[in-house]
Coordinates of C-alpha atoms and ligand atoms in Angstrom, one line a residue:
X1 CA 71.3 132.8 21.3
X2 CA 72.1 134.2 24.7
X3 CA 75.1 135.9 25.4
X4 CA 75.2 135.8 29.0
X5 CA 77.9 133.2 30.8
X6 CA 76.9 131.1 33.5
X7 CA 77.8 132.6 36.9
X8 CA 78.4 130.9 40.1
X9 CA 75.7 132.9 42.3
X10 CA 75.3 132.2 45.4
X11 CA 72.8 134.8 47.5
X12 CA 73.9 135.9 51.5
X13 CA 70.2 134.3 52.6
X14 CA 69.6 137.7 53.5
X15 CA 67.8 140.2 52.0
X16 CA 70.1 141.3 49.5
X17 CA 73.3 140.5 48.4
X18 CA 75.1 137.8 47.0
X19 CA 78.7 136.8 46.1
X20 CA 80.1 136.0 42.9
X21 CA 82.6 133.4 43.0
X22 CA 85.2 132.4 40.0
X23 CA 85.5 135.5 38.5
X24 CA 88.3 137.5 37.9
X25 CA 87.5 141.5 37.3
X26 CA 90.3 141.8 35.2
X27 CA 89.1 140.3 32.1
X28 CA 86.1 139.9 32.0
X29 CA 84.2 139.6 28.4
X30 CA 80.8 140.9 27.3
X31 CA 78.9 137.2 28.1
X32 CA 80.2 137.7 31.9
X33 CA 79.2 141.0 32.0
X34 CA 75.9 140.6 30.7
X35 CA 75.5 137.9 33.7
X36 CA 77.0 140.1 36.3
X37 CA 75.0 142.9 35.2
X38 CA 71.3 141.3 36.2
X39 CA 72.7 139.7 38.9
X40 CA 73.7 143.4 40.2
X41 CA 70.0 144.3 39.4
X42 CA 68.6 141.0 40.8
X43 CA 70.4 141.3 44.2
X44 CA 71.4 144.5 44.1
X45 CA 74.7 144.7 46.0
X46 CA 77.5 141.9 44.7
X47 CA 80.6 141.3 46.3
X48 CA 83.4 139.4 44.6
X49 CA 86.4 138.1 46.6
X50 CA 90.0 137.6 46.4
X51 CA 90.3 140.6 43.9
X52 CA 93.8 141.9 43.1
X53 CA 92.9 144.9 41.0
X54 CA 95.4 148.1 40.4
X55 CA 93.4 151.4 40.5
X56 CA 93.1 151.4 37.1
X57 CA 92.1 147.9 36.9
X58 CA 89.1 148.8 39.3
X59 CA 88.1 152.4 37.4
X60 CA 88.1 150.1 33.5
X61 CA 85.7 147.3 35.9
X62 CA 83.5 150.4 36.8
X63 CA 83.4 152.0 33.1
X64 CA 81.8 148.6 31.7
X65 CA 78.7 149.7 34.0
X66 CA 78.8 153.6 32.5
X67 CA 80.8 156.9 32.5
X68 CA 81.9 157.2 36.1
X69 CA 81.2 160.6 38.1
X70 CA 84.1 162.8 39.4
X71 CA 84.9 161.3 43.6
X72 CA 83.1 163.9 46.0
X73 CA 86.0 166.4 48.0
X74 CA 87.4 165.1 50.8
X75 CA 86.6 167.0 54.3
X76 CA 89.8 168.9 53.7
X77 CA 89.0 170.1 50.3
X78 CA 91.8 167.9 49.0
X79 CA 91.2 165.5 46.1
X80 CA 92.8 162.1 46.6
X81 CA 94.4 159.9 44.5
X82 CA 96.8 162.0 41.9
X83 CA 95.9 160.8 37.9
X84 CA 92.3 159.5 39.1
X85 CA 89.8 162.4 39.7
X86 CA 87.4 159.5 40.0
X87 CA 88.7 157.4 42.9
X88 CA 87.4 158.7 46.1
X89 CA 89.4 157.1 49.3
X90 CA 87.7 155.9 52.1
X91 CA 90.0 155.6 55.5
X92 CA 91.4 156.5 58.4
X93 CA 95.3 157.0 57.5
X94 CA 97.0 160.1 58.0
X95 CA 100.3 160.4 56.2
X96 CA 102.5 163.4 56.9
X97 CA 100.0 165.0 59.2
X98 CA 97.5 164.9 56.5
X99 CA 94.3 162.4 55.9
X100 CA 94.6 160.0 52.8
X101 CA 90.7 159.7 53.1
X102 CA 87.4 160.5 54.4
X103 CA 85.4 159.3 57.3
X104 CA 88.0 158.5 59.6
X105 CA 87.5 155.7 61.7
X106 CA 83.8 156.5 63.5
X107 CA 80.8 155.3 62.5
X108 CA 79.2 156.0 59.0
X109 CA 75.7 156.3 59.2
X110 CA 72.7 154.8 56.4
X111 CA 73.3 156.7 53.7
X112 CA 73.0 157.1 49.8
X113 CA 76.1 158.2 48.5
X114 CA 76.1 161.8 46.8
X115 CA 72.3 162.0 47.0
X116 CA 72.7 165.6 48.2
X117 CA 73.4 166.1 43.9
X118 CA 70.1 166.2 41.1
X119 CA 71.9 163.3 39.4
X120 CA 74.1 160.8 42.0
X121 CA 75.5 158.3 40.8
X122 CA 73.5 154.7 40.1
X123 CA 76.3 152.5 41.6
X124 CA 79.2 152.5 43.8
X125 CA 82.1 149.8 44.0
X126 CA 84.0 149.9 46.8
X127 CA 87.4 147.5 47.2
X128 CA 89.2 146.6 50.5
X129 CA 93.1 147.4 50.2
X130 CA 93.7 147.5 54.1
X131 CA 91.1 146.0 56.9
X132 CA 91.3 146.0 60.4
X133 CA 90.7 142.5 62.2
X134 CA 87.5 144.0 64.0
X135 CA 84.5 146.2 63.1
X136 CA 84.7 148.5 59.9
X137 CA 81.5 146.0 58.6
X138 CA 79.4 147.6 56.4
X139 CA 75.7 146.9 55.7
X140 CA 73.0 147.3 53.3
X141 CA 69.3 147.4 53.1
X142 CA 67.0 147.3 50.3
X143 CA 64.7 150.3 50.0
X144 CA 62.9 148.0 47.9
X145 CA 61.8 146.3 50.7
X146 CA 61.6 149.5 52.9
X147 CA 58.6 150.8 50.8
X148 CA 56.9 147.6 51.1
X149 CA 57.2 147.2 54.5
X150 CA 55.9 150.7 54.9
X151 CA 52.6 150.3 56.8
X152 CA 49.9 151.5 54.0
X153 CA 48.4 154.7 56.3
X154 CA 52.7 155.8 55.9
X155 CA 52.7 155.0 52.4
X156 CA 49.8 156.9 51.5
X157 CA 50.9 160.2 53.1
X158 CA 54.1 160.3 52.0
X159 CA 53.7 159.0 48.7
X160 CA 53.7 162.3 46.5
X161 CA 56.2 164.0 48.6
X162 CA 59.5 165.2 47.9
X163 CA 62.5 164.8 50.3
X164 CA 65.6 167.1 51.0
X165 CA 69.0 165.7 50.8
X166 CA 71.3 167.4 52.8
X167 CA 74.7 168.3 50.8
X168 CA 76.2 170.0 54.3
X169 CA 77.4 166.5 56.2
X170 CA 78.8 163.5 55.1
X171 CA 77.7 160.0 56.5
X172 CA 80.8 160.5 59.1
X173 CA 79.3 163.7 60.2
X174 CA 81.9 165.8 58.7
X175 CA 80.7 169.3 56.6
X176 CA 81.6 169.3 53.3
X177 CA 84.4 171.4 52.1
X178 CA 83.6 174.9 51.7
X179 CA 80.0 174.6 53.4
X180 CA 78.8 176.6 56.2
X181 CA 76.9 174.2 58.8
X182 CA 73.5 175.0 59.2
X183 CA 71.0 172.5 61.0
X184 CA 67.9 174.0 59.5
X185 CA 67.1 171.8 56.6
X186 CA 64.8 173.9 55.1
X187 CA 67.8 176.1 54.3
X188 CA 70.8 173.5 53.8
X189 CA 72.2 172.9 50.4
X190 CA 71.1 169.5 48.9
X191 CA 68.4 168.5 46.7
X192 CA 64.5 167.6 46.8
X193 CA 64.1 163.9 45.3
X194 CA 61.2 162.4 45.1
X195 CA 60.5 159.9 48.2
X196 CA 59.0 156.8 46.0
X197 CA 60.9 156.4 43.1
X198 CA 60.7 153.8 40.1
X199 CA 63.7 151.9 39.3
X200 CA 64.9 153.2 35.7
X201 CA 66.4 149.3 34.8
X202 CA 64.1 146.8 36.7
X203 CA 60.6 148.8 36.7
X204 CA 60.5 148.3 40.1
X205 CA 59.4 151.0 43.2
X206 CA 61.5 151.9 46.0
X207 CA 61.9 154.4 49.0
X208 CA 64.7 156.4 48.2
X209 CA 66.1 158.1 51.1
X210 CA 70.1 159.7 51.7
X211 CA 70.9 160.6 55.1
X212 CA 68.3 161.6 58.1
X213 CA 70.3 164.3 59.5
X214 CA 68.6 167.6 57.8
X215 CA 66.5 165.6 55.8
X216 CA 63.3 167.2 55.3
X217 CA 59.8 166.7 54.1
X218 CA 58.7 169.5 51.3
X219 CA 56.4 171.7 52.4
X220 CA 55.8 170.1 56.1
X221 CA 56.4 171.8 59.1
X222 CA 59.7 170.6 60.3
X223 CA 57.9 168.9 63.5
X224 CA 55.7 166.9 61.0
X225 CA 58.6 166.1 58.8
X226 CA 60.6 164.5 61.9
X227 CA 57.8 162.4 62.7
X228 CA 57.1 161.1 59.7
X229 CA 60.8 160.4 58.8
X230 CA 61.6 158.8 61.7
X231 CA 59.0 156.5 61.4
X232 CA 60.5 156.1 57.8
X233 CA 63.9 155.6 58.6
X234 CA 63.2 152.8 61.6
X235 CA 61.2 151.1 58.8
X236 CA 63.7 150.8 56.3
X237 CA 67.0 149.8 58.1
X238 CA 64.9 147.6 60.3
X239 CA 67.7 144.3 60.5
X240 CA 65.5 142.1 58.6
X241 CA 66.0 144.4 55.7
X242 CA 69.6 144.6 55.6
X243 CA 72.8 142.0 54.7
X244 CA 76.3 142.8 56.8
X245 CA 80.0 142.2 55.9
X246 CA 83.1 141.8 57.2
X247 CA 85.4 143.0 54.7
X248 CA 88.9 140.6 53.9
X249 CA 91.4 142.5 51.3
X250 CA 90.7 142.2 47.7
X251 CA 87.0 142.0 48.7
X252 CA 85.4 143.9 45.9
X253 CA 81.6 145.1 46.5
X254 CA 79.6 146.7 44.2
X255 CA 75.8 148.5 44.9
X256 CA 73.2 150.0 43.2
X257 CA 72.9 153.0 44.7
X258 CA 69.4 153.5 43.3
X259 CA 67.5 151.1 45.6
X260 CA 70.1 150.5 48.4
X261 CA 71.5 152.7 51.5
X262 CA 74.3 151.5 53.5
X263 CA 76.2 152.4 56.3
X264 CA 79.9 151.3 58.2
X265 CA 80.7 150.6 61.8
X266 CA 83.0 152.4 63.5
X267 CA 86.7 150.4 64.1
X268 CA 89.7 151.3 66.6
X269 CA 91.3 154.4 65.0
X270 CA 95.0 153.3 65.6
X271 CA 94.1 150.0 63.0
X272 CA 93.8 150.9 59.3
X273 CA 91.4 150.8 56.7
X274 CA 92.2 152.1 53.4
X275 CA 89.1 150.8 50.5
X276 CA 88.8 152.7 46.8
X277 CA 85.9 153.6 45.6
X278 CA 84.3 154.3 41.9
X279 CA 80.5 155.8 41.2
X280 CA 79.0 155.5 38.3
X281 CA 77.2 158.2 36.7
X282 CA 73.2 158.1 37.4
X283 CA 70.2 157.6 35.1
X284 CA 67.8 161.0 36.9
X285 CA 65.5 159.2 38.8
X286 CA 61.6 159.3 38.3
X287 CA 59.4 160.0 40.7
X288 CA 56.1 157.1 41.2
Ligands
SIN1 C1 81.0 154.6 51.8 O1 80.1 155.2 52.4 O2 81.0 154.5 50.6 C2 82.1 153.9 52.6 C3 81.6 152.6 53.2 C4 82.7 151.9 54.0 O3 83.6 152.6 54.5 O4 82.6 150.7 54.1

């Protein structure tokens, strides 16, 4: 007999993503979790409306899914939310002179969070406390699809390499704490992933890709490198690849971080946007 419940799923139409109505994070039991764990791997990025969860609330939501990783430091080296090492803040408020979050208010560009690290996480879930009325959407694409959209002369020369992931920006073009910024990516911190990957849960092969800026091809000069990653990166966040939204508070959205990059518009700086984020510990990724 099947534990799973019966979910209301309803996809976005595009292609990924779909919303999960009628469910309330709070309590949910092992038969609702079961369903909302393959449609997470079915879809790959959920969101759930209408939320109303305490920071707590959203870090015990996370833990069903696995042991959640530390939040990355914030540009100012500061740590954010007191009694949670494992909520990182996204947003543009400064209180007392000093930011209560990354990434400010500019654009965030495609990205995998934390991919700069040998293990990142294999989800993030990201909840809207504050929302401007305008812009601060934020899109996904499926690096599923990105490989196989790859034209096959692409595919075949990339398909044993390794990429850099730079560790000295963050997708609002910040350095990290403590870095020194260097635009040689031969010589910035990060880590060499391979660039086709095989899902660890569905079997499946994707691109796997964290931020252009000082990403780098092992082993290519960087001139070849650029080439090829552009072409790359044009491929997979082409818009028929990707689903947009438009956050409303309580929106809860949850990714796999495995097989999906994402990315945020830019919003006017004098609104705010305040959204909580968990990631959940990774499963080291295998190389196809
Ligand atoms: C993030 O990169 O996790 C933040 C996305 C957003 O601000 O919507």
């Amino acid at each position: 007999m099947s534990l799973r419940a019966s979910l209301d799923v309803v996809p976005t139409g595009a292609a990924l993503g779909a919303e999960i109505r009628r469910v309330d994070l709070r309590a949910i039991d092992d038969g609702v979790f079961a369903a909302i764990h393959d449609a997470w791997l079915a879809h790959q990025v959920l969101l759930f409306r209408g939320q109303t969860l305490s920071d707590a609330d959203l870090i015990a939501f996370s833990r069903c899914f696995g042991e959640l990783d530390h939040a990355p430091m914030q540009e100012t080296g500061r740590r954010f939310v007191e009694g949670h090492p494992e909520l990182y803040v996204v947003s543009n408020v400064v209180e007392n002179g000093i930011p209560i979050g990354s990434l400010g208010a500019g654009e965030a560009v495609w990205h995998t969070d934390m991919s700069y690290l040998p293990d990142p996480p294999k989800a993030s879930v990201l909840m809207a406390r504050e929302v401007p009325s305008q812009g601060g959407d934020t899109s996904f694409c499926t690096m599923y699809g990105a490989l196989e959209t790859l034209p096959d002369s692409l595919r075949a020369r990339v398909a044993h390499l390794r990429v850099k992931h730079d560790g000295t920006y963050n997708s609002g073009g910040y350095v990290r704490a403590g870095l020194t910024p260097t635009d040689d990516p031969r010589m910035a911190p990060g880590t060499l992933h391979p660039l086709i990957c095989v899902h660890p849960e569905t079997g499946r092969r994707h691109l796997y890709l964290g931020r252009r800026r000082n990403a780098w091809l092992e082993g290519l000069s960087l001139e070849e490198s650029d080439a090829l990653l552009d072409q790359i990166w044009e491929t997979a966040t082409n818009d028929a690849l990707t689903w947009r939204h438009h956050w409303r508070v309580g929106d809860v959205v949850m990714w796999d971080n495995r097989c999906v990059m994402h990315r945020r518009d830019a919003f006017d700086p004098h609104a705010r946007r305040v959204m909580h984020r968990t990631q959940i510990k990774g499963d080291r990724r295998a190389g196809a």
